[in-house]
mmCIF file of C-alpha atoms in Angstrom:
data_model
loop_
_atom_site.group_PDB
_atom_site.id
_atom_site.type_symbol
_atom_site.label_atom_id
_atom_site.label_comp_id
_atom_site.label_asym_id
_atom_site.label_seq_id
_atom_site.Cartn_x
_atom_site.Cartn_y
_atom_site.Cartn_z
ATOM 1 C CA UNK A 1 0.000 0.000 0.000
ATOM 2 C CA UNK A 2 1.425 3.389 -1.158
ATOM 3 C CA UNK A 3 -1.425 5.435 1.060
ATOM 4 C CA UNK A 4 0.811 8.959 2.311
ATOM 5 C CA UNK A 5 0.557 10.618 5.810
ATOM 6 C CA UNK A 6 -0.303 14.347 4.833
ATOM 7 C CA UNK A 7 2.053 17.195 7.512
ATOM 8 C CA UNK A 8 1.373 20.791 7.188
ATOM 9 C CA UNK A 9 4.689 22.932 8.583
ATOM 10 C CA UNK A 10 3.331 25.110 11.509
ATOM 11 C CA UNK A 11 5.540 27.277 13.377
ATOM 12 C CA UNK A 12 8.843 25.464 12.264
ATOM 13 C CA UNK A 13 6.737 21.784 13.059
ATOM 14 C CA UNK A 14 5.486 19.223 10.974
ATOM 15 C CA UNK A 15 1.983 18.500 12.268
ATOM 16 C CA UNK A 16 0.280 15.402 11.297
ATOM 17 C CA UNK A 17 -3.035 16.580 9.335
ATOM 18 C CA UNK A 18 -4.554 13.010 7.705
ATOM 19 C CA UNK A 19 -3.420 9.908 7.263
ATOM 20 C CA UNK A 20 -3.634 7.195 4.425
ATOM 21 C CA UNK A 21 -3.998 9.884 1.446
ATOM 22 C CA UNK A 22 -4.975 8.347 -1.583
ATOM 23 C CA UNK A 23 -5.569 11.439 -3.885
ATOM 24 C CA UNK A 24 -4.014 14.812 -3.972
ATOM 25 C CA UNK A 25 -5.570 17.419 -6.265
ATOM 26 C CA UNK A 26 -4.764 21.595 -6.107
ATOM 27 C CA UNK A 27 -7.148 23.638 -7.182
ATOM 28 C CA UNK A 28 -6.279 27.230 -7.132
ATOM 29 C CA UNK A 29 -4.316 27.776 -4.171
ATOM 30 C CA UNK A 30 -6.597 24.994 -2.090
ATOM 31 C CA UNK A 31 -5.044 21.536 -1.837
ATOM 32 C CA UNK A 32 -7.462 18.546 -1.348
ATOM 33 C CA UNK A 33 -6.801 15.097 -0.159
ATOM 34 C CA UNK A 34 -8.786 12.393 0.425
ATOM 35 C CA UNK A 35 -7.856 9.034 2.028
ATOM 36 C CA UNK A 36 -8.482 5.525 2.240
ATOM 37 C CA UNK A 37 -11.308 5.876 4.575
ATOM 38 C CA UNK A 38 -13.156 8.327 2.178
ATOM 39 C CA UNK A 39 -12.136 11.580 5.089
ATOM 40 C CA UNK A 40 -11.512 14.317 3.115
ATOM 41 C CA UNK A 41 -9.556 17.879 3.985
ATOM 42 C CA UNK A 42 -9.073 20.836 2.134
ATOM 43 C CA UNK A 43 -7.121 23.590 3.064
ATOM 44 C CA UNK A 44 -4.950 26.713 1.660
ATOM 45 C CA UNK A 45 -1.266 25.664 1.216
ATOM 46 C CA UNK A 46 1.315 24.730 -1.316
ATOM 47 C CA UNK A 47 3.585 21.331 -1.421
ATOM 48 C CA UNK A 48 6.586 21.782 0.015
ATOM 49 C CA UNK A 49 7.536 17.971 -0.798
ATOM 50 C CA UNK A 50 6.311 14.716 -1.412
ATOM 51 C CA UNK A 51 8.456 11.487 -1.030
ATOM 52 C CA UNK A 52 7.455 8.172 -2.357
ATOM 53 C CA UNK A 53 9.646 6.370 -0.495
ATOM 54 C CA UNK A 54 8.998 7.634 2.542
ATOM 55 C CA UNK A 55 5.047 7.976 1.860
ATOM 56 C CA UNK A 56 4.888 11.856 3.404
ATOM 57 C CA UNK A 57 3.391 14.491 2.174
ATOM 58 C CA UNK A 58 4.790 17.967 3.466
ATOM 59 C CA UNK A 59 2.913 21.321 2.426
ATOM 60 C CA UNK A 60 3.353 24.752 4.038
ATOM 61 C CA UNK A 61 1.348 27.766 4.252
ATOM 62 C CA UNK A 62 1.162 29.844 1.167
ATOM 63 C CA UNK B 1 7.353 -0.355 -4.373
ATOM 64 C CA UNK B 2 5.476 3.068 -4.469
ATOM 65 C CA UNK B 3 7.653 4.856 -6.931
ATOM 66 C CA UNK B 4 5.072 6.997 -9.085
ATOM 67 C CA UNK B 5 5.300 8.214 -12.777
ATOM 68 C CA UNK B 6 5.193 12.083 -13.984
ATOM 69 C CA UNK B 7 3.056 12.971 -16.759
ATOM 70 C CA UNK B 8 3.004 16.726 -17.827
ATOM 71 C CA UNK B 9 -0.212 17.956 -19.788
ATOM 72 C CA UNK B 10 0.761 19.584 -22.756
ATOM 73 C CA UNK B 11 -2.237 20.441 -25.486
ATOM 74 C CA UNK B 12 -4.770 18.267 -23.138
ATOM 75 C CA UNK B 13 -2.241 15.266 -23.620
ATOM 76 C CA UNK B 14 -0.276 13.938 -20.661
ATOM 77 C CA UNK B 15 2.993 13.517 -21.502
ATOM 78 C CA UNK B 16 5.450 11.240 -19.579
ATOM 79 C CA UNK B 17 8.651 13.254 -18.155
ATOM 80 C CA UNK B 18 9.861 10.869 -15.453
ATOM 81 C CA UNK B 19 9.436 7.248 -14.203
ATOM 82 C CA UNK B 20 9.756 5.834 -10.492
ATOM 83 C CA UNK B 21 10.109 9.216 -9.469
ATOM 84 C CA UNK B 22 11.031 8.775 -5.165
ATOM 85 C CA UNK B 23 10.743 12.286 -4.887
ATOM 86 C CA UNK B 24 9.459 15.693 -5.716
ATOM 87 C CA UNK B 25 10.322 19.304 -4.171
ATOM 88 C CA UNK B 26 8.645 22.543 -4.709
ATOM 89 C CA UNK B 27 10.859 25.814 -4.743
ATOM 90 C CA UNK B 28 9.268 28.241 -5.746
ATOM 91 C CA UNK B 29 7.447 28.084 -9.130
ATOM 92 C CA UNK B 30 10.077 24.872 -9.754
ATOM 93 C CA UNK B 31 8.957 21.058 -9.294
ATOM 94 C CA UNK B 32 12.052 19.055 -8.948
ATOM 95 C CA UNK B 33 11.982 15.721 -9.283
ATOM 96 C CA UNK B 34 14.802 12.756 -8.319
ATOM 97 C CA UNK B 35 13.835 9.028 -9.206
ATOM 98 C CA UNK B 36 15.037 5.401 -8.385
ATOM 99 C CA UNK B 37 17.967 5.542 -10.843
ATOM 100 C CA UNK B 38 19.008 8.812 -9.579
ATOM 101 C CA UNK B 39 18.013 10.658 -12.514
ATOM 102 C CA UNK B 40 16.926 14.263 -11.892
ATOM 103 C CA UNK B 41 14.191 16.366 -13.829
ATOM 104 C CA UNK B 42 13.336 20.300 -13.185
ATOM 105 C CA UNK B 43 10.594 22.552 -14.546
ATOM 106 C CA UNK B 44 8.351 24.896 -13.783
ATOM 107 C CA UNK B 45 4.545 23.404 -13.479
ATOM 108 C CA UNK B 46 2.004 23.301 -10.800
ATOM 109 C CA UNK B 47 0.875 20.254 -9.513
ATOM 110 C CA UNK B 48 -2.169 19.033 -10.595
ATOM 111 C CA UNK B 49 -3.142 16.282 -9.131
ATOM 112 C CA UNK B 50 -1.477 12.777 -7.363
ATOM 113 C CA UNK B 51 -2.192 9.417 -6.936
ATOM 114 C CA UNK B 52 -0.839 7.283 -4.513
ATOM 115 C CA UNK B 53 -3.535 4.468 -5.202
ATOM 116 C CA UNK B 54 -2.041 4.757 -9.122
ATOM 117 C CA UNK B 55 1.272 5.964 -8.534
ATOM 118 C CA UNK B 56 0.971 9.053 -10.854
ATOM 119 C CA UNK B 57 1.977 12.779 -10.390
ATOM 120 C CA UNK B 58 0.271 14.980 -13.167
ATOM 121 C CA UNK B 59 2.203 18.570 -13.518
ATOM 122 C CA UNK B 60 0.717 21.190 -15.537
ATOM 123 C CA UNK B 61 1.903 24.522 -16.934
ATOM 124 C CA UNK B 62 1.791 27.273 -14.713
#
Protein backbone atom coordinates (compact mmCIF):
# COMPACT_ATOMS: atom_id res chain seq x y z
CA UNK A 1 0.00 0.00 0.00
CA UNK A 2 1.43 3.39 -1.16
CA UNK A 3 -1.43 5.43 1.06
CA UNK A 4 0.81 8.96 2.31
CA UNK A 5 0.56 10.62 5.81
CA UNK A 6 -0.30 14.35 4.83
CA UNK A 7 2.05 17.19 7.51
CA UNK A 8 1.37 20.79 7.19
CA UNK A 9 4.69 22.93 8.58
CA UNK A 10 3.33 25.11 11.51
CA UNK A 11 5.54 27.28 13.38
CA UNK A 12 8.84 25.46 12.26
CA UNK A 13 6.74 21.78 13.06
CA UNK A 14 5.49 19.22 10.97
CA UNK A 15 1.98 18.50 12.27
CA UNK A 16 0.28 15.40 11.30
CA UNK A 17 -3.04 16.58 9.34
CA UNK A 18 -4.55 13.01 7.70
CA UNK A 19 -3.42 9.91 7.26
CA UNK A 20 -3.63 7.20 4.43
CA UNK A 21 -4.00 9.88 1.45
CA UNK A 22 -4.98 8.35 -1.58
CA UNK A 23 -5.57 11.44 -3.89
CA UNK A 24 -4.01 14.81 -3.97
CA UNK A 25 -5.57 17.42 -6.27
CA UNK A 26 -4.76 21.59 -6.11
CA UNK A 27 -7.15 23.64 -7.18
CA UNK A 28 -6.28 27.23 -7.13
CA UNK A 29 -4.32 27.78 -4.17
CA UNK A 30 -6.60 24.99 -2.09
CA UNK A 31 -5.04 21.54 -1.84
CA UNK A 32 -7.46 18.55 -1.35
CA UNK A 33 -6.80 15.10 -0.16
CA UNK A 34 -8.79 12.39 0.42
CA UNK A 35 -7.86 9.03 2.03
CA UNK A 36 -8.48 5.53 2.24
CA UNK A 37 -11.31 5.88 4.58
CA UNK A 38 -13.16 8.33 2.18
CA UNK A 39 -12.14 11.58 5.09
CA UNK A 40 -11.51 14.32 3.12
CA UNK A 41 -9.56 17.88 3.98
CA UNK A 42 -9.07 20.84 2.13
CA UNK A 43 -7.12 23.59 3.06
CA UNK A 44 -4.95 26.71 1.66
CA UNK A 45 -1.27 25.66 1.22
CA UNK A 46 1.32 24.73 -1.32
CA UNK A 47 3.58 21.33 -1.42
CA UNK A 48 6.59 21.78 0.02
CA UNK A 49 7.54 17.97 -0.80
CA UNK A 50 6.31 14.72 -1.41
CA UNK A 51 8.46 11.49 -1.03
CA UNK A 52 7.46 8.17 -2.36
CA UNK A 53 9.65 6.37 -0.49
CA UNK A 54 9.00 7.63 2.54
CA UNK A 55 5.05 7.98 1.86
CA UNK A 56 4.89 11.86 3.40
CA UNK A 57 3.39 14.49 2.17
CA UNK A 58 4.79 17.97 3.47
CA UNK A 59 2.91 21.32 2.43
CA UNK A 60 3.35 24.75 4.04
CA UNK A 61 1.35 27.77 4.25
CA UNK A 62 1.16 29.84 1.17
CA UNK B 1 7.35 -0.35 -4.37
CA UNK B 2 5.48 3.07 -4.47
CA UNK B 3 7.65 4.86 -6.93
CA UNK B 4 5.07 7.00 -9.09
CA UNK B 5 5.30 8.21 -12.78
CA UNK B 6 5.19 12.08 -13.98
CA UNK B 7 3.06 12.97 -16.76
CA UNK B 8 3.00 16.73 -17.83
CA UNK B 9 -0.21 17.96 -19.79
CA UNK B 10 0.76 19.58 -22.76
CA UNK B 11 -2.24 20.44 -25.49
CA UNK B 12 -4.77 18.27 -23.14
CA UNK B 13 -2.24 15.27 -23.62
CA UNK B 14 -0.28 13.94 -20.66
CA UNK B 15 2.99 13.52 -21.50
CA UNK B 16 5.45 11.24 -19.58
CA UNK B 17 8.65 13.25 -18.15
CA UNK B 18 9.86 10.87 -15.45
CA UNK B 19 9.44 7.25 -14.20
CA UNK B 20 9.76 5.83 -10.49
CA UNK B 21 10.11 9.22 -9.47
CA UNK B 22 11.03 8.78 -5.17
CA UNK B 23 10.74 12.29 -4.89
CA UNK B 24 9.46 15.69 -5.72
CA UNK B 25 10.32 19.30 -4.17
CA UNK B 26 8.64 22.54 -4.71
CA UNK B 27 10.86 25.81 -4.74
CA UNK B 28 9.27 28.24 -5.75
CA UNK B 29 7.45 28.08 -9.13
CA UNK B 30 10.08 24.87 -9.75
CA UNK B 31 8.96 21.06 -9.29
CA UNK B 32 12.05 19.06 -8.95
CA UNK B 33 11.98 15.72 -9.28
CA UNK B 34 14.80 12.76 -8.32
CA UNK B 35 13.84 9.03 -9.21
CA UNK B 36 15.04 5.40 -8.39
CA UNK B 37 17.97 5.54 -10.84
CA UNK B 38 19.01 8.81 -9.58
CA UNK B 39 18.01 10.66 -12.51
CA UNK B 40 16.93 14.26 -11.89
CA UNK B 41 14.19 16.37 -13.83
CA UNK B 42 13.34 20.30 -13.19
CA UNK B 43 10.59 22.55 -14.55
CA UNK B 44 8.35 24.90 -13.78
CA UNK B 45 4.55 23.40 -13.48
CA UNK B 46 2.00 23.30 -10.80
CA UNK B 47 0.87 20.25 -9.51
CA UNK B 48 -2.17 19.03 -10.59
CA UNK B 49 -3.14 16.28 -9.13
CA UNK B 50 -1.48 12.78 -7.36
CA UNK B 51 -2.19 9.42 -6.94
CA UNK B 52 -0.84 7.28 -4.51
CA UNK B 53 -3.54 4.47 -5.20
CA UNK B 54 -2.04 4.76 -9.12
CA UNK B 55 1.27 5.96 -8.53
CA UNK B 56 0.97 9.05 -10.85
CA UNK B 57 1.98 12.78 -10.39
CA UNK B 58 0.27 14.98 -13.17
CA UNK B 59 2.20 18.57 -13.52
CA UNK B 60 0.72 21.19 -15.54
CA UNK B 61 1.90 24.52 -16.93
CA UNK B 62 1.79 27.27 -14.71
Amino acid sequence: MCEASAYLIQDGKEELILENVDELHREGDVIKMINLFGDQKALEARIRMISFVDNKIVLEKP
